[in-house]
Amino acid sequence: MRDLFLPFAKPYILEEEIEEITQVLRSGFLTTGPKVTEFEKGICDYIGDSIFAVGLNSCTAGLYLSLVASGVSEGDEVIVPTWTFAATAHVVLWCKAKPVLCDIDEGSLNIDVQKAELLVNPRTKAIIPVHYAGFPCDMDALTDLTQKNGITVIEDAAHAIGTRYKGRAIGSFGNLTVFSFYATKNLTCGEGGMVVGTDPQIIEKIRKLSYFGINKGAFQRYTKTGKWAYEIEELGYKFNMDSIHAALGVVQLRRLDFMNERRRRIAAMYRDKLDKRIIFPVDSKENYHTYHLFPIRVDRKIISRDNLIAKLAQRNIGTSVHFIPLHRHSFYKNMCLGKFPVSDRVFEEIISIPMFPGMVDSDVSYVIDSINDILKSGG
């Protein structure tokens, strides 16, 4: 039995991050400034050529501003997987549009594109696919669907910084893509998000909307050559990223590939050693899975999901559930039409087990041995 609790997720922070933040504090410029610009450029360079980016205070803000910049408004519909966190659908309602929930593919747990196509109608303005757990959605099928129907794609890549689809980085497909840098994500700023895309005009529109609709940033106004005057050109918000959070991101980006590779190593150990009755997340040789999460499914005839969670907690192993489908929440239940059999079936069986780059091999082995022992004893 472990004496120390092993959480299911933990940020990987070293001295380099602390030093970078200290430099920002000493610089005297704490809000949006050169460090945010440096982080934005780093993300663009990481994803590929002809990419533009704007840093924000959350992925949620990025999803919302992407909808606003794409013209989504009252009366429009946006297709959203029911298998996601509240933010993906809440932002649609903030635009006074209607989120239309879609079921998922049972292998990838990403949106089922064939089912999504059945939901398209003249009111459909956009679709928000979620790259669940770090495995990419079927971008070929999504591109075909959206181009055929004139629908905007806004990728929810909260789990997918560093993920690649058939060799191409998520964020490079010409759509608007939104990343999360929340505390548990593969690259963390504590809080933060970023929108990337290939159209600089859309990105600059989102940048303006992120700071009250003002035509220039605070940093530009407070430099030696800056001017105090500014113009509010449209209704904007207060969603800008600050330099303290960006400083974390700058350092984290330098070791992102290392951290993702460590996640993949942990995933390989899980796949190799865990009880073969467990259903693992899908993977493939043609795609690069970044394993933000490692969800497993266990047949309820072997052990109930909640019983397995309780047994692991007794062994000081943290877990979580990703996700409670949106249609099962009271707020969304009454606005949902249709059935979601895959999401309902998966929800009854799924748990997320520990996955973070700071795990050492003995941590991984302890999780494996504990799960195998619980399943062997029949719960």
mmCIF file of C-alpha atoms in Angstrom:
data_model
loop_
_atom_site.group_PDB
_atom_site.id
_atom_site.type_symbol
_atom_site.label_atom_id
_atom_site.label_comp_id
_atom_site.label_asym_id
_atom_site.label_seq_id
_atom_site.Cartn_x
_atom_site.Cartn_y
_atom_site.Cartn_z
ATOM 1 C CA MET A 1 0.000 0.000 0.000
ATOM 2 C CA ARG A 2 1.327 3.444 -0.939
ATOM 3 C CA ASP A 3 1.608 6.013 1.828
ATOM 4 C CA LEU A 4 1.399 8.994 -0.531
ATOM 5 C CA PHE A 5 -1.650 9.724 -2.674
ATOM 6 C CA LEU A 6 -1.055 9.414 -6.430
ATOM 7 C CA PRO A 7 -3.288 11.945 -8.227
ATOM 8 C CA PHE A 8 -4.713 11.203 -11.646
ATOM 9 C CA ALA A 9 -3.068 14.382 -12.996
ATOM 10 C CA LYS A 10 -0.329 16.765 -11.845
ATOM 11 C CA PRO A 11 1.491 19.631 -13.599
ATOM 12 C CA TYR A 12 5.152 19.074 -14.452
ATOM 13 C CA ILE A 13 6.813 22.234 -13.118
ATOM 14 C CA LEU A 14 10.578 22.630 -12.728
ATOM 15 C CA GLU A 15 12.905 25.430 -11.622
ATOM 16 C CA GLU A 16 13.051 26.853 -15.140
ATOM 17 C CA GLU A 17 9.392 27.876 -14.965
ATOM 18 C CA ILE A 18 9.930 29.560 -11.607
ATOM 19 C CA GLU A 19 12.900 31.515 -12.986
ATOM 20 C CA GLU A 20 10.930 32.634 -16.040
ATOM 21 C CA ILE A 21 8.065 33.942 -13.903
ATOM 22 C CA THR A 22 10.536 35.683 -11.605
ATOM 23 C CA GLN A 23 11.966 37.534 -14.604
ATOM 24 C CA VAL A 24 8.482 38.702 -15.582
ATOM 25 C CA LEU A 25 7.812 39.947 -12.058
ATOM 26 C CA ARG A 26 11.079 41.866 -12.107
ATOM 27 C CA SER A 27 10.320 43.338 -15.529
ATOM 28 C CA GLY A 28 7.367 45.295 -14.176
ATOM 29 C CA PHE A 29 5.114 44.369 -17.111
ATOM 30 C CA LEU A 30 2.707 41.757 -15.788
ATOM 31 C CA THR A 31 -0.227 41.896 -18.161
ATOM 32 C CA THR A 32 -0.336 41.330 -21.936
ATOM 33 C CA GLY A 33 3.066 42.185 -23.350
ATOM 34 C CA PRO A 34 6.271 40.817 -24.916
ATOM 35 C CA LYS A 35 6.097 37.472 -23.090
ATOM 36 C CA VAL A 36 2.622 36.789 -24.511
ATOM 37 C CA THR A 37 3.881 37.649 -27.996
ATOM 38 C CA GLU A 38 6.831 35.290 -27.488
ATOM 39 C CA PHE A 39 4.504 32.477 -26.441
ATOM 40 C CA GLU A 40 2.161 33.082 -29.395
ATOM 41 C CA LYS A 41 5.092 32.985 -31.818
ATOM 42 C CA GLY A 42 6.416 29.818 -30.197
ATOM 43 C CA ILE A 43 3.074 28.061 -30.681
ATOM 44 C CA CYS A 44 2.896 29.209 -34.315
ATOM 45 C CA ASP A 45 6.420 27.922 -35.004
ATOM 46 C CA TYR A 46 5.598 24.638 -33.287
ATOM 47 C CA ILE A 47 2.458 23.992 -35.343
ATOM 48 C CA GLY A 48 3.825 24.976 -38.742
ATOM 49 C CA ASP A 49 4.071 27.592 -41.459
ATOM 50 C CA SER A 50 1.467 30.317 -42.039
ATOM 51 C CA ILE A 51 -0.123 29.940 -38.604
ATOM 52 C CA PHE A 52 -1.335 32.905 -36.561
ATOM 53 C CA ALA A 53 -2.250 32.874 -32.875
ATOM 54 C CA VAL A 54 -3.775 34.911 -30.067
ATOM 55 C CA GLY A 55 -3.254 34.097 -26.400
ATOM 56 C CA LEU A 56 -6.270 34.249 -24.079
ATOM 57 C CA ASN A 57 -7.121 33.629 -20.448
ATOM 58 C CA SER A 58 -8.838 30.295 -21.169
ATOM 59 C CA CYS A 59 -9.794 27.802 -23.839
ATOM 60 C CA THR A 60 -13.416 28.641 -23.054
ATOM 61 C CA ALA A 61 -12.798 32.270 -24.019
ATOM 62 C CA GLY A 62 -11.184 31.052 -27.232
ATOM 63 C CA LEU A 63 -14.141 28.877 -28.170
ATOM 64 C CA TYR A 64 -16.563 31.711 -27.482
ATOM 65 C CA LEU A 65 -14.625 34.359 -29.400
ATOM 66 C CA SER A 66 -14.152 31.935 -32.306
ATOM 67 C CA LEU A 67 -17.919 31.568 -32.551
ATOM 68 C CA VAL A 68 -18.436 35.327 -32.319
ATOM 69 C CA ALA A 69 -15.765 36.037 -34.940
ATOM 70 C CA SER A 70 -17.364 33.412 -37.199
ATOM 71 C CA GLY A 71 -20.713 35.205 -37.027
ATOM 72 C CA VAL A 72 -22.605 32.627 -34.950
ATOM 73 C CA SER A 73 -25.641 34.323 -33.439
ATOM 74 C CA GLU A 74 -29.246 33.884 -32.360
ATOM 75 C CA GLY A 75 -31.131 31.363 -34.466
ATOM 76 C CA ASP A 76 -28.019 29.477 -35.566
ATOM 77 C CA GLU A 77 -27.218 25.894 -34.632
ATOM 78 C CA VAL A 78 -23.825 24.459 -33.694
ATOM 79 C CA ILE A 79 -23.142 20.715 -33.588
ATOM 80 C CA VAL A 80 -21.319 19.647 -30.420
ATOM 81 C CA PRO A 81 -20.454 16.161 -29.126
ATOM 82 C CA THR A 82 -22.341 15.256 -25.971
ATOM 83 C CA TRP A 83 -19.095 13.634 -24.778
ATOM 84 C CA THR A 84 -17.338 16.802 -23.609
ATOM 85 C CA PHE A 85 -17.029 19.315 -20.801
ATOM 86 C CA ALA A 86 -19.653 22.033 -20.334
ATOM 87 C CA ALA A 87 -17.534 24.761 -21.941
ATOM 88 C CA THR A 88 -17.924 23.312 -25.447
ATOM 89 C CA ALA A 89 -21.698 23.781 -25.375
ATOM 90 C CA HIS A 90 -22.002 26.710 -22.960
ATOM 91 C CA VAL A 91 -20.204 29.002 -25.395
ATOM 92 C CA VAL A 92 -22.855 28.280 -28.039
ATOM 93 C CA LEU A 93 -25.596 29.365 -25.655
ATOM 94 C CA TRP A 94 -23.659 32.514 -24.789
ATOM 95 C CA CYS A 95 -24.024 33.405 -28.485
ATOM 96 C CA LYS A 96 -27.786 32.788 -28.124
ATOM 97 C CA ALA A 97 -27.396 29.965 -30.627
ATOM 98 C CA LYS A 98 -28.498 26.353 -30.136
ATOM 99 C CA PRO A 99 -26.060 23.536 -29.321
ATOM 100 C CA VAL A 100 -27.138 20.376 -31.152
ATOM 101 C CA LEU A 101 -25.685 17.388 -29.340
ATOM 102 C CA CYS A 102 -24.197 14.477 -31.262
ATOM 103 C CA ASP A 103 -23.185 10.982 -30.176
ATOM 104 C CA ILE A 104 -19.634 9.655 -30.439
ATOM 105 C CA ASP A 105 -17.695 6.903 -32.144
ATOM 106 C CA GLU A 106 -17.176 4.053 -29.670
ATOM 107 C CA GLY A 107 -13.567 3.459 -30.646
ATOM 108 C CA SER A 108 -12.110 6.965 -30.471
ATOM 109 C CA LEU A 109 -14.811 8.580 -28.279
ATOM 110 C CA ASN A 110 -14.606 11.511 -30.705
ATOM 111 C CA ILE A 111 -17.635 12.913 -32.493
ATOM 112 C CA ASP A 112 -19.290 10.456 -34.889
ATOM 113 C CA VAL A 113 -19.048 12.374 -38.172
ATOM 114 C CA GLN A 114 -21.694 10.250 -39.898
ATOM 115 C CA LYS A 115 -24.170 11.007 -37.123
ATOM 116 C CA ALA A 116 -23.164 14.670 -37.218
ATOM 117 C CA GLU A 117 -23.985 14.824 -40.917
ATOM 118 C CA LEU A 118 -27.554 13.722 -40.155
ATOM 119 C CA LEU A 119 -27.913 16.759 -37.870
ATOM 120 C CA VAL A 120 -26.950 19.310 -40.517
ATOM 121 C CA ASN A 121 -29.748 21.618 -41.675
ATOM 122 C CA PRO A 122 -29.986 25.168 -43.087
ATOM 123 C CA ARG A 123 -29.558 26.630 -39.585
ATOM 124 C CA THR A 124 -26.272 24.798 -38.948
ATOM 125 C CA LYS A 125 -23.525 27.413 -38.782
ATOM 126 C CA ALA A 126 -20.635 25.543 -37.164
ATOM 127 C CA ILE A 127 -19.401 22.303 -35.666
ATOM 128 C CA ILE A 128 -17.072 21.958 -32.655
ATOM 129 C CA PRO A 129 -15.262 18.599 -32.744
ATOM 130 C CA VAL A 130 -13.349 17.634 -29.594
ATOM 131 C CA HIS A 131 -10.024 15.776 -29.889
ATOM 132 C CA TYR A 132 -10.791 13.628 -26.872
ATOM 133 C CA ALA A 133 -7.926 12.615 -24.553
ATOM 134 C CA GLY A 134 -5.340 13.673 -27.155
ATOM 135 C CA PHE A 135 -6.468 11.433 -30.037
ATOM 136 C CA PRO A 136 -7.377 13.375 -33.210
ATOM 137 C CA CYS A 137 -10.815 13.430 -34.752
ATOM 138 C CA ASP A 138 -11.256 12.173 -38.313
ATOM 139 C CA MET A 139 -10.188 15.428 -39.964
ATOM 140 C CA ASP A 140 -10.643 14.091 -43.504
ATOM 141 C CA ALA A 141 -14.282 13.272 -42.856
ATOM 142 C CA LEU A 142 -14.866 16.542 -40.987
ATOM 143 C CA THR A 143 -13.290 18.585 -43.785
ATOM 144 C CA ASP A 144 -15.451 16.823 -46.355
ATOM 145 C CA LEU A 145 -18.608 17.377 -44.284
ATOM 146 C CA THR A 146 -17.988 21.036 -43.579
ATOM 147 C CA GLN A 147 -16.828 22.051 -47.034
ATOM 148 C CA LYS A 148 -19.795 20.297 -48.608
ATOM 149 C CA ASN A 149 -22.233 22.125 -46.341
ATOM 150 C CA GLY A 150 -20.478 25.474 -45.871
ATOM 151 C CA ILE A 151 -20.033 24.954 -42.109
ATOM 152 C CA THR A 152 -17.332 26.531 -39.971
ATOM 153 C CA VAL A 153 -15.096 24.148 -38.015
ATOM 154 C CA ILE A 154 -13.894 25.286 -34.601
ATOM 155 C CA GLU A 155 -11.702 22.532 -33.167
ATOM 156 C CA ASP A 156 -11.786 22.060 -29.410
ATOM 157 C CA ALA A 157 -8.187 20.965 -28.949
ATOM 158 C CA ALA A 158 -8.139 21.386 -25.165
ATOM 159 C CA HIS A 159 -6.614 17.901 -24.893
ATOM 160 C CA ALA A 160 -4.522 17.989 -28.049
ATOM 161 C CA ILE A 161 -1.494 20.272 -28.004
ATOM 162 C CA GLY A 162 1.137 18.303 -29.929
ATOM 163 C CA THR A 163 -1.375 15.839 -31.394
ATOM 164 C CA ARG A 164 -0.914 14.989 -35.076
ATOM 165 C CA TYR A 165 -3.390 13.636 -37.616
ATOM 166 C CA LYS A 166 -1.693 11.723 -40.428
ATOM 167 C CA GLY A 167 1.499 13.651 -39.814
ATOM 168 C CA ARG A 168 -0.109 17.102 -39.603
ATOM 169 C CA ALA A 169 -0.242 19.014 -36.349
ATOM 170 C CA ILE A 170 -3.657 19.741 -34.904
ATOM 171 C CA GLY A 171 -4.024 23.465 -35.448
ATOM 172 C CA SER A 172 -2.730 23.398 -39.037
ATOM 173 C CA PHE A 173 -5.915 22.480 -40.876
ATOM 174 C CA GLY A 174 -7.047 25.984 -41.809
ATOM 175 C CA ASN A 175 -9.868 26.064 -39.314
ATOM 176 C CA LEU A 176 -9.937 27.867 -36.005
ATOM 177 C CA THR A 177 -8.403 25.634 -33.355
ATOM 178 C CA VAL A 178 -8.496 26.341 -29.626
ATOM 179 C CA PHE A 179 -6.012 24.969 -27.093
ATOM 180 C CA SER A 180 -6.249 24.854 -23.311
ATOM 181 C CA PHE A 181 -3.349 25.479 -20.948
ATOM 182 C CA TYR A 182 -5.252 24.662 -17.758
ATOM 183 C CA ALA A 183 -3.325 23.231 -14.794
ATOM 184 C CA THR A 184 -3.749 19.571 -15.796
ATOM 185 C CA LYS A 185 -3.135 19.931 -19.535
ATOM 186 C CA ASN A 186 -0.109 18.599 -21.458
ATOM 187 C CA LEU A 187 1.238 22.158 -21.588
ATOM 188 C CA THR A 188 0.149 24.258 -18.637
ATOM 189 C CA CYS A 189 0.061 27.962 -17.888
ATOM 190 C CA GLY A 190 -2.031 27.357 -14.766
ATOM 191 C CA GLU A 191 -4.877 28.998 -16.665
ATOM 192 C CA GLY A 192 -4.868 30.063 -20.282
ATOM 193 C CA GLY A 193 -5.821 29.255 -23.837
ATOM 194 C CA MET A 194 -4.944 30.103 -27.411
ATOM 195 C CA VAL A 195 -6.734 30.332 -30.747
ATOM 196 C CA VAL A 196 -4.734 29.482 -33.853
ATOM 197 C CA GLY A 197 -5.675 29.666 -37.508
ATOM 198 C CA THR A 198 -4.417 30.436 -41.006
ATOM 199 C CA ASP A 199 -6.453 33.609 -41.557
ATOM 200 C CA PRO A 200 -4.664 36.572 -39.914
ATOM 201 C CA GLN A 201 -7.740 38.801 -40.197
ATOM 202 C CA ILE A 202 -9.871 36.407 -38.138
ATOM 203 C CA ILE A 203 -7.110 36.025 -35.537
ATOM 204 C CA GLU A 204 -6.725 39.812 -35.250
ATOM 205 C CA LYS A 205 -10.488 40.158 -34.907
ATOM 206 C CA ILE A 206 -10.386 37.699 -32.006
ATOM 207 C CA ARG A 207 -7.467 39.639 -30.506
ATOM 208 C CA LYS A 208 -9.483 42.870 -30.643
ATOM 209 C CA LEU A 209 -12.556 41.177 -29.153
ATOM 210 C CA SER A 210 -10.407 39.772 -26.348
ATOM 211 C CA TYR A 211 -9.632 43.280 -25.074
ATOM 212 C CA PHE A 212 -12.826 45.367 -25.098
ATOM 213 C CA GLY A 213 -12.867 45.836 -28.872
ATOM 214 C CA ILE A 214 -10.000 48.328 -28.589
ATOM 215 C CA ASN A 215 -7.889 48.900 -31.675
ATOM 216 C CA LYS A 216 -4.525 48.530 -29.896
ATOM 217 C CA GLY A 217 -3.186 46.577 -26.944
ATOM 218 C CA ALA A 218 -2.166 47.939 -23.562
ATOM 219 C CA PHE A 219 1.480 47.133 -24.237
ATOM 220 C CA GLN A 220 1.461 49.294 -27.371
ATOM 221 C CA ARG A 221 0.039 52.238 -25.412
ATOM 222 C CA TYR A 222 2.520 52.082 -22.538
ATOM 223 C CA THR A 223 5.815 51.893 -24.414
ATOM 224 C CA LYS A 224 8.038 54.926 -24.987
ATOM 225 C CA THR A 225 6.747 55.397 -28.517
ATOM 226 C CA GLY A 226 3.148 54.471 -27.674
ATOM 227 C CA LYS A 227 0.206 56.869 -27.798
ATOM 228 C CA TRP A 228 -2.353 57.247 -25.051
ATOM 229 C CA ALA A 229 -5.267 57.536 -27.476
ATOM 230 C CA TYR A 230 -7.233 54.458 -28.515
ATOM 231 C CA GLU A 231 -10.518 53.661 -30.233
ATOM 232 C CA ILE A 232 -13.212 51.214 -29.117
ATOM 233 C CA GLU A 233 -14.324 49.829 -32.455
ATOM 234 C CA GLU A 234 -16.807 47.150 -31.356
ATOM 235 C CA LEU A 235 -18.205 45.375 -28.305
ATOM 236 C CA GLY A 236 -15.360 43.363 -26.839
ATOM 237 C CA TYR A 237 -14.538 41.417 -23.694
ATOM 238 C CA LYS A 238 -11.756 40.974 -21.120
ATOM 239 C CA PHE A 239 -10.199 37.665 -22.146
ATOM 240 C CA ASN A 240 -6.539 38.577 -22.776
ATOM 241 C CA MET A 241 -3.633 36.439 -21.564
ATOM 242 C CA ASP A 242 -1.145 38.019 -19.146
ATOM 243 C CA SER A 243 2.646 37.762 -19.142
ATOM 244 C CA ILE A 244 2.883 35.713 -15.935
ATOM 245 C CA HIS A 245 0.839 32.869 -17.387
ATOM 246 C CA ALA A 246 2.584 33.212 -20.752
ATOM 247 C CA ALA A 247 5.970 32.839 -19.034
ATOM 248 C CA LEU A 248 4.922 29.392 -17.836
ATOM 249 C CA GLY A 249 3.826 28.547 -21.362
ATOM 250 C CA VAL A 250 7.101 29.648 -22.948
ATOM 251 C CA VAL A 251 9.076 27.207 -20.807
ATOM 252 C CA GLN A 252 6.529 24.401 -21.014
ATOM 253 C CA LEU A 253 6.565 24.610 -24.806
ATOM 254 C CA ARG A 254 10.311 23.933 -24.831
ATOM 255 C CA ARG A 255 9.776 20.524 -23.215
ATOM 256 C CA LEU A 256 6.335 19.716 -24.661
ATOM 257 C CA ASP A 257 7.637 16.956 -26.934
ATOM 258 C CA PHE A 258 9.499 15.367 -24.022
ATOM 259 C CA MET A 259 6.387 15.488 -21.817
ATOM 260 C CA ASN A 260 4.185 14.040 -24.559
ATOM 261 C CA GLU A 261 6.673 11.259 -25.206
ATOM 262 C CA ARG A 262 6.672 10.417 -21.500
ATOM 263 C CA ARG A 263 2.881 10.217 -21.583
ATOM 264 C CA ARG A 264 3.105 7.846 -24.538
ATOM 265 C CA ARG A 265 5.612 5.690 -22.635
ATOM 266 C CA ILE A 266 3.240 5.468 -19.669
ATOM 267 C CA ALA A 267 0.386 4.583 -22.029
ATOM 268 C CA ALA A 268 2.493 1.784 -23.557
ATOM 269 C CA MET A 269 3.155 0.349 -20.093
ATOM 270 C CA TYR A 270 -0.547 0.436 -19.284
ATOM 271 C CA ARG A 271 -1.469 -1.258 -22.561
ATOM 272 C CA ASP A 272 1.164 -3.928 -22.130
ATOM 273 C CA LYS A 273 0.587 -4.869 -18.488
ATOM 274 C CA LEU A 274 -3.033 -4.130 -17.564
ATOM 275 C CA ASP A 275 -5.637 -6.913 -17.447
ATOM 276 C CA LYS A 276 -6.545 -7.848 -21.024
ATOM 277 C CA ARG A 277 -10.252 -7.601 -20.246
ATOM 278 C CA ILE A 278 -9.880 -3.827 -20.039
ATOM 279 C CA ILE A 279 -10.959 -1.771 -23.057
ATOM 280 C CA PHE A 280 -8.224 0.738 -23.887
ATOM 281 C CA PRO A 281 -8.458 4.053 -25.740
ATOM 282 C CA VAL A 282 -7.991 3.705 -29.474
ATOM 283 C CA ASP A 283 -4.596 4.454 -30.984
ATOM 284 C CA SER A 284 -3.145 4.146 -34.476
ATOM 285 C CA LYS A 285 0.225 4.222 -36.223
ATOM 286 C CA GLU A 286 -0.824 6.996 -38.625
ATOM 287 C CA ASN A 287 -1.805 9.405 -35.824
ATOM 288 C CA TYR A 288 0.165 10.790 -32.873
ATOM 289 C CA HIS A 289 -1.806 10.387 -29.644
ATOM 290 C CA THR A 290 -0.651 12.740 -26.865
ATOM 291 C CA TYR A 291 -2.547 10.982 -24.052
ATOM 292 C CA HIS A 292 -3.813 13.951 -22.096
ATOM 293 C CA LEU A 293 -5.950 11.289 -20.419
ATOM 294 C CA PHE A 294 -5.745 7.530 -20.170
ATOM 295 C CA PRO A 295 -9.370 6.404 -19.836
ATOM 296 C CA ILE A 296 -10.102 2.711 -19.411
ATOM 297 C CA ARG A 297 -13.359 0.802 -19.583
ATOM 298 C CA VAL A 298 -14.217 -2.267 -17.534
ATOM 299 C CA ASP A 299 -17.266 -4.439 -18.179
ATOM 300 C CA ARG A 300 -19.853 -3.877 -15.436
ATOM 301 C CA LYS A 301 -20.191 -7.650 -15.104
ATOM 302 C CA ILE A 302 -16.607 -7.725 -13.795
ATOM 303 C CA ILE A 303 -16.824 -4.679 -11.528
ATOM 304 C CA SER A 304 -18.858 -1.508 -11.437
ATOM 305 C CA ARG A 305 -17.153 1.721 -12.382
ATOM 306 C CA ASP A 306 -17.880 3.337 -9.007
ATOM 307 C CA ASN A 307 -16.658 0.295 -7.086
ATOM 308 C CA LEU A 308 -13.383 0.319 -9.010
ATOM 309 C CA ILE A 309 -12.930 4.025 -8.258
ATOM 310 C CA ALA A 310 -13.552 3.388 -4.545
ATOM 311 C CA LYS A 311 -11.144 0.436 -4.433
ATOM 312 C CA LEU A 312 -8.395 2.470 -6.095
ATOM 313 C CA ALA A 313 -8.966 5.360 -3.683
ATOM 314 C CA GLN A 314 -8.418 2.916 -0.800
ATOM 315 C CA ARG A 315 -5.006 2.249 -2.358
ATOM 316 C CA ASN A 316 -4.233 5.978 -2.587
ATOM 317 C CA ILE A 317 -4.744 6.148 -6.350
ATOM 318 C CA GLY A 318 -6.663 9.094 -7.746
ATOM 319 C CA THR A 319 -9.063 8.755 -10.660
ATOM 320 C CA SER A 320 -11.689 10.807 -12.440
ATOM 321 C CA VAL A 321 -14.436 10.366 -15.033
ATOM 322 C CA HIS A 322 -14.243 12.068 -18.420
ATOM 323 C CA PHE A 323 -16.980 12.872 -19.096
ATOM 324 C CA ILE A 324 -20.487 12.981 -17.740
ATOM 325 C CA PRO A 325 -22.237 13.384 -21.115
ATOM 326 C CA LEU A 326 -23.911 16.753 -21.498
ATOM 327 C CA HIS A 327 -27.344 15.233 -22.099
ATOM 328 C CA ARG A 328 -27.212 13.649 -18.627
ATOM 329 C CA HIS A 329 -26.894 17.016 -16.880
ATOM 330 C CA SER A 330 -30.157 18.577 -15.723
ATOM 331 C CA PHE A 331 -29.419 21.850 -17.513
ATOM 332 C CA TYR A 332 -29.084 20.182 -20.930
ATOM 333 C CA LYS A 333 -31.491 17.296 -20.473
ATOM 334 C CA ASN A 334 -34.581 19.236 -21.492
ATOM 335 C CA MET A 335 -33.028 20.744 -24.608
ATOM 336 C CA CYS A 336 -31.734 17.453 -26.037
ATOM 337 C CA LEU A 337 -33.498 15.573 -28.804
ATOM 338 C CA GLY A 338 -32.736 12.004 -29.776
ATOM 339 C CA LYS A 339 -30.749 9.311 -28.026
ATOM 340 C CA PHE A 340 -27.054 8.864 -27.350
ATOM 341 C CA PRO A 341 -26.552 5.123 -26.872
ATOM 342 C CA VAL A 342 -22.763 5.058 -27.287
ATOM 343 C CA SER A 343 -22.153 7.862 -24.799
ATOM 344 C CA ASP A 344 -24.569 6.323 -22.304
ATOM 345 C CA ARG A 345 -22.925 2.901 -22.568
ATOM 346 C CA VAL A 346 -19.383 4.245 -22.288
ATOM 347 C CA PHE A 347 -20.241 6.506 -19.348
ATOM 348 C CA GLU A 348 -21.262 3.546 -17.197
ATOM 349 C CA GLU A 349 -17.861 1.890 -17.640
ATOM 350 C CA ILE A 350 -15.180 4.573 -17.984
ATOM 351 C CA ILE A 351 -12.619 5.991 -15.570
ATOM 352 C CA SER A 352 -9.456 8.051 -16.110
ATOM 353 C CA ILE A 353 -6.435 6.580 -14.339
ATOM 354 C CA PRO A 354 -3.242 8.498 -13.441
ATOM 355 C CA MET A 355 -1.461 10.031 -16.424
ATOM 356 C CA PHE A 356 1.133 12.777 -16.134
ATOM 357 C CA PRO A 357 4.806 13.049 -17.163
ATOM 358 C CA GLY A 358 6.081 13.278 -13.596
ATOM 359 C CA MET A 359 5.012 9.690 -12.925
ATOM 360 C CA VAL A 360 7.976 7.364 -12.508
ATOM 361 C CA ASP A 361 7.840 3.754 -13.648
ATOM 362 C CA SER A 362 7.204 2.517 -10.104
ATOM 363 C CA ASP A 363 4.084 4.744 -9.952
ATOM 364 C CA VAL A 364 2.819 3.232 -13.178
ATOM 365 C CA SER A 365 3.549 -0.299 -11.978
ATOM 366 C CA TYR A 366 1.687 0.365 -8.737
ATOM 367 C CA VAL A 367 -1.416 1.461 -10.674
ATOM 368 C CA ILE A 368 -1.164 -1.581 -12.945
ATOM 369 C CA ASP A 369 -0.708 -4.026 -10.080
ATOM 370 C CA SER A 370 -3.547 -2.452 -8.098
ATOM 371 C CA ILE A 371 -6.055 -2.583 -10.952
ATOM 372 C CA ASN A 372 -5.078 -6.131 -11.904
ATOM 373 C CA ASP A 373 -5.369 -7.281 -8.277
ATOM 374 C CA ILE A 374 -8.806 -5.682 -7.883
ATOM 375 C CA LEU A 375 -10.083 -7.267 -11.092
ATOM 376 C CA LYS A 376 -8.551 -10.648 -10.230
ATOM 377 C CA SER A 377 -10.326 -10.663 -6.874
ATOM 378 C CA GLY A 378 -13.615 -9.803 -8.556
ATOM 379 C CA GLY A 379 -13.878 -6.360 -6.984
#
